[in-house]
mmCIF file of C-alpha atoms in Angstrom:
data_model
loop_
_atom_site.group_PDB
_atom_site.id
_atom_site.type_symbol
_atom_site.label_atom_id
_atom_site.label_comp_id
_atom_site.label_asym_id
_atom_site.label_seq_id
_atom_site.Cartn_x
_atom_site.Cartn_y
_atom_site.Cartn_z
ATOM 1 C CA UNK A 26 0.194 -0.093 0.052
ATOM 2 C CA UNK A 27 2.916 2.308 0.890
ATOM 3 C CA UNK A 28 4.555 1.604 -2.335
ATOM 4 C CA UNK A 29 1.436 2.350 -4.251
ATOM 5 C CA UNK A 30 1.183 5.673 -2.663
ATOM 6 C CA UNK A 31 4.713 6.514 -3.207
ATOM 7 C CA UNK A 32 4.484 5.406 -6.830
ATOM 8 C CA UNK A 33 1.488 7.665 -7.291
ATOM 9 C CA UNK A 34 3.242 10.550 -5.732
ATOM 10 C CA UNK A 35 6.333 10.145 -8.055
ATOM 11 C CA UNK A 36 3.952 9.874 -11.258
ATOM 12 C CA UNK A 37 2.119 13.120 -10.063
ATOM 13 C CA UNK A 38 5.485 15.038 -9.532
ATOM 14 C CA UNK A 39 6.789 13.914 -13.015
ATOM 15 C CA UNK A 40 3.508 15.089 -14.597
ATOM 16 C CA UNK A 41 3.706 18.487 -12.672
ATOM 17 C CA UNK A 42 7.354 18.930 -13.616
ATOM 18 C CA UNK A 43 6.458 18.348 -17.327
ATOM 19 C CA UNK A 44 3.534 20.645 -16.963
ATOM 20 C CA UNK A 45 1.295 17.801 -18.335
ATOM 21 C CA UNK A 46 -1.083 17.139 -15.356
ATOM 22 C CA UNK A 47 -3.654 15.414 -17.785
ATOM 23 C CA UNK A 48 -4.876 12.688 -15.188
ATOM 24 C CA UNK A 49 -6.488 15.436 -12.996
ATOM 25 C CA UNK A 50 -4.284 14.427 -10.052
ATOM 26 C CA UNK A 51 -4.492 16.318 -6.931
ATOM 27 C CA UNK A 52 -1.298 18.215 -6.300
ATOM 28 C CA UNK A 53 -2.293 19.662 -2.885
ATOM 29 C CA UNK A 54 0.813 19.766 -0.650
ATOM 30 C CA UNK A 55 3.099 19.052 -3.562
ATOM 31 C CA UNK A 56 3.174 22.457 -5.109
ATOM 32 C CA UNK A 57 6.771 23.300 -3.711
ATOM 33 C CA UNK A 58 8.062 20.262 -5.546
ATOM 34 C CA UNK A 59 7.070 21.530 -9.038
ATOM 35 C CA UNK A 60 10.574 22.818 -9.446
ATOM 36 C CA UNK A 61 13.653 23.563 -7.495
ATOM 37 C CA UNK A 62 12.663 27.262 -7.694
ATOM 38 C CA UNK A 63 9.326 26.617 -6.215
ATOM 39 C CA UNK A 64 11.060 24.540 -3.381
ATOM 40 C CA UNK A 65 13.775 27.269 -2.657
ATOM 41 C CA UNK A 66 11.067 29.956 -2.622
ATOM 42 C CA UNK A 67 9.134 28.182 -0.054
ATOM 43 C CA UNK A 68 12.148 27.316 2.142
ATOM 44 C CA UNK A 69 13.402 31.095 1.870
ATOM 45 C CA UNK A 70 9.759 32.161 3.132
ATOM 46 C CA UNK A 71 9.997 29.670 5.955
ATOM 47 C CA UNK A 72 13.535 30.685 7.032
ATOM 48 C CA UNK A 73 12.535 34.522 7.093
ATOM 49 C CA UNK A 74 9.645 33.790 9.456
ATOM 50 C CA UNK A 75 11.919 31.681 11.816
ATOM 51 C CA UNK A 76 14.869 34.298 11.514
ATOM 52 C CA UNK A 77 12.643 36.987 12.421
ATOM 53 C CA UNK A 78 11.178 35.409 15.448
ATOM 54 C CA UNK A 79 14.611 34.164 16.585
ATOM 55 C CA UNK A 80 16.161 37.748 16.291
ATOM 56 C CA UNK A 81 13.188 39.115 18.293
ATOM 57 C CA UNK A 82 13.603 36.588 21.035
ATOM 58 C CA UNK A 83 17.279 37.378 21.286
ATOM 59 C CA UNK A 84 16.447 41.167 21.487
ATOM 60 C CA UNK A 85 13.889 40.496 24.244
ATOM 61 C CA UNK A 86 16.408 38.238 26.020
ATOM 62 C CA UNK A 87 19.072 41.062 25.865
ATOM 63 C CA UNK A 88 16.620 43.579 27.276
ATOM 64 C CA UNK A 89 15.143 41.091 29.758
ATOM 65 C CA UNK A 90 11.599 41.363 28.537
ATOM 66 C CA UNK A 91 8.975 38.975 27.426
ATOM 67 C CA UNK A 92 6.538 40.095 24.847
ATOM 68 C CA UNK A 93 4.738 37.217 23.153
ATOM 69 C CA UNK A 94 2.391 39.684 21.374
ATOM 70 C CA UNK A 95 5.597 41.120 19.500
ATOM 71 C CA UNK A 96 6.746 37.584 18.644
ATOM 72 C CA UNK A 97 3.225 36.897 17.211
ATOM 73 C CA UNK A 98 3.159 40.198 15.254
ATOM 74 C CA UNK A 99 6.662 39.361 13.706
ATOM 75 C CA UNK A 100 5.594 35.926 12.810
ATOM 76 C CA UNK A 101 2.332 37.119 11.383
ATOM 77 C CA UNK A 102 3.839 39.809 9.186
ATOM 78 C CA UNK A 103 6.785 37.384 7.906
ATOM 79 C CA UNK A 104 4.237 34.836 6.852
ATOM 80 C CA UNK A 105 1.610 36.986 5.325
ATOM 81 C CA UNK A 106 2.504 35.936 1.891
ATOM 82 C CA UNK A 107 2.109 32.181 2.899
ATOM 83 C CA UNK A 108 -1.245 32.967 4.559
ATOM 84 C CA UNK A 109 -2.548 34.851 1.571
ATOM 85 C CA UNK A 110 -1.448 32.038 -0.872
ATOM 86 C CA UNK A 111 -3.245 29.599 1.278
ATOM 87 C CA UNK A 112 -6.452 31.666 1.546
ATOM 88 C CA UNK A 113 -6.192 32.168 -2.358
ATOM 89 C CA UNK A 114 -5.917 28.257 -2.840
ATOM 90 C CA UNK A 115 -8.573 27.715 -0.417
ATOM 91 C CA UNK A 116 -10.927 29.751 -2.533
ATOM 92 C CA UNK A 117 -10.016 28.039 -5.605
ATOM 93 C CA UNK A 118 -10.705 24.760 -3.889
ATOM 94 C CA UNK A 119 -13.997 25.786 -2.532
ATOM 95 C CA UNK A 120 -15.174 26.860 -6.057
ATOM 96 C CA UNK A 121 -13.989 23.611 -7.443
ATOM 97 C CA UNK A 122 -15.867 21.649 -4.951
ATOM 98 C CA UNK A 123 -19.021 23.762 -5.414
ATOM 99 C CA UNK A 124 -18.738 23.104 -9.163
ATOM 100 C CA UNK A 125 -18.455 19.294 -8.489
ATOM 101 C CA UNK A 126 -21.479 19.398 -6.162
ATOM 102 C CA UNK A 127 -23.558 21.249 -8.912
ATOM 103 C CA UNK A 128 -22.508 18.788 -11.542
ATOM 104 C CA UNK A 129 -23.315 15.772 -9.207
ATOM 105 C CA UNK A 130 -26.789 17.499 -8.345
ATOM 106 C CA UNK A 131 -27.440 18.026 -12.131
ATOM 107 C CA UNK A 132 -26.812 14.341 -12.969
ATOM 108 C CA UNK A 133 -29.572 13.143 -10.535
#
């Protein structure tokens, strides 16, 4: 079972990389594997969030303060792009699911 899943993922990734996802395979969660550039951009975005929070933690430690709200604000600002991208993708998914539901209803 595990091998079948791994094989299916590899097949999907190859189709994505060739830009020929003709099998209508779901690529949710695999988008960053489309190309090395996508993977690198996702890693850079994640690293920026982590670095921002770590620097703020160091600053707070240096001044002897604890401000979890500031840590949250820094994380929120640094991850805004990813959050917006997720909301955008969620809206696309919702439209797709709604379209599927309408098509299923029309068949009956």
